[in-house]
Coordinates of C-alpha atoms in Angstrom, one line a residue:
X1 CA -88.7 -92.8 140.4
X2 CA -92.4 -92.3 140.5
X3 CA -94.3 -89.0 140.7
X4 CA -95.4 -89.8 144.2
X5 CA -91.7 -90.3 145.2
X6 CA -90.7 -87.0 143.6
X7 CA -93.5 -85.1 145.4
X8 CA -92.6 -86.7 148.8
X9 CA -88.9 -85.9 148.3
X10 CA -89.7 -82.3 147.3
X11 CA -92.1 -81.9 150.2
X12 CA -89.6 -83.4 152.7
X13 CA -86.9 -81.0 151.5
X14 CA -89.3 -78.1 151.8
X15 CA -90.2 -79.1 155.3
X16 CA -86.5 -79.1 156.2
X17 CA -86.0 -75.6 154.7
X18 CA -89.1 -74.2 156.5
X19 CA -88.0 -75.7 159.8
X20 CA -84.8 -73.7 159.5
X21 CA -86.4 -70.5 158.1
X22 CA -89.6 -70.1 160.2
X23 CA -88.9 -67.6 163.0
X24 CA -89.9 -68.2 166.6
X25 CA -92.5 -66.1 168.4
X26 CA -93.2 -65.3 172.0
X27 CA -96.1 -67.0 173.8
X28 CA -97.4 -66.5 177.3
X29 CA -95.5 -69.6 178.6
X30 CA -92.5 -70.0 176.2
X31 CA -89.8 -67.6 175.0
X32 CA -89.1 -67.1 171.3
X33 CA -86.1 -69.4 171.4
X34 CA -88.1 -72.3 172.9
X35 CA -90.8 -72.0 170.3
X36 CA -88.2 -71.8 167.5
X37 CA -86.5 -74.9 168.9
X38 CA -89.8 -76.8 168.8
X39 CA -90.6 -75.7 165.2
X40 CA -87.1 -76.6 164.1
X41 CA -87.2 -80.2 165.5
X42 CA -90.8 -80.8 164.4
X43 CA -90.0 -79.7 160.9
X44 CA -86.9 -81.9 160.9
X45 CA -88.9 -85.0 162.0
X46 CA -91.6 -84.3 159.4
X47 CA -89.0 -83.7 156.7
X48 CA -87.1 -86.9 157.6
X49 CA -90.3 -89.0 157.5
X50 CA -91.3 -87.6 154.1
X51 CA -87.8 -88.2 152.7
X52 CA -87.9 -91.8 154.0
X53 CA -91.3 -92.4 152.3
X54 CA -90.0 -90.7 149.1
X55 CA -87.1 -93.1 148.9
X56 CA -89.3 -96.2 149.1
X57 CA -89.3 -99.0 147.9
X58 CA -85.5 -98.7 147.9
X59 CA -84.8 -98.9 151.6
X60 CA -81.1 -98.1 151.2
X61 CA -82.0 -94.8 149.5
X62 CA -84.5 -94.0 152.1
X63 CA -82.0 -94.5 154.9
X64 CA -79.4 -92.4 153.0
X65 CA -81.9 -89.5 152.6
X66 CA -82.7 -89.6 156.3
X67 CA -79.1 -89.8 157.3
X68 CA -78.2 -86.9 155.1
X69 CA -81.1 -84.8 156.5
X70 CA -80.1 -85.7 160.1
X71 CA -76.4 -84.8 159.5
X72 CA -77.5 -81.5 157.9
X73 CA -80.0 -80.4 160.5
X74 CA -78.0 -81.5 163.6
X75 CA -74.9 -79.9 162.2
X76 CA -76.8 -76.7 161.5
X77 CA -78.4 -76.7 164.9
X78 CA -75.0 -77.2 166.7
X79 CA -72.9 -74.7 164.7
X80 CA -75.5 -72.0 163.9
X81 CA -78.3 -72.0 166.5
X82 CA -79.3 -72.6 170.1
X83 CA -81.6 -75.4 169.0
X84 CA -80.0 -78.4 170.8
X85 CA -81.1 -78.5 174.4
X86 CA -80.4 -81.7 176.4
X87 CA -80.9 -82.0 180.1
X88 CA -81.8 -78.3 180.4
X89 CA -78.4 -77.3 178.9
X90 CA -78.1 -75.7 175.5
X91 CA -75.4 -77.3 173.3
X92 CA -73.8 -75.1 170.7
X93 CA -70.4 -74.4 169.2
X94 CA -71.0 -70.6 169.5
X95 CA -70.7 -69.4 173.2
X96 CA -73.5 -66.7 173.0
X97 CA -76.0 -69.4 172.0
X98 CA -75.2 -71.4 175.2
X99 CA -76.9 -68.7 177.3
X100 CA -80.1 -69.8 179.1
X101 CA -83.4 -69.0 177.4
X102 CA -84.7 -65.6 178.3
X103 CA -88.0 -65.4 180.1
X104 CA -91.2 -65.2 178.0
X105 CA -91.8 -61.8 176.5
X106 CA -88.2 -60.6 176.9

């Protein structure tokens, strides 16, 4: 494993951790939960891309890193957060997380 691969893998893991840890904030148009959801999924995508690049030139390792990150982040989002919203409905294992987003500033 090269130094570049190690840096990319470490940065990808850091992006995943920050995606889960950075709190949301209210904006004029979006509530805190919506902003947090966008930060979470943007960090997940960035982290997955960095993990894929860090695993190269071994494509099998790259795919395994991305699959592990996807399972981890989707599982965390479903079981612990209201971060999965499909078709206007929040999907979550925990009933209080399924509530609609509050209005901005609430």
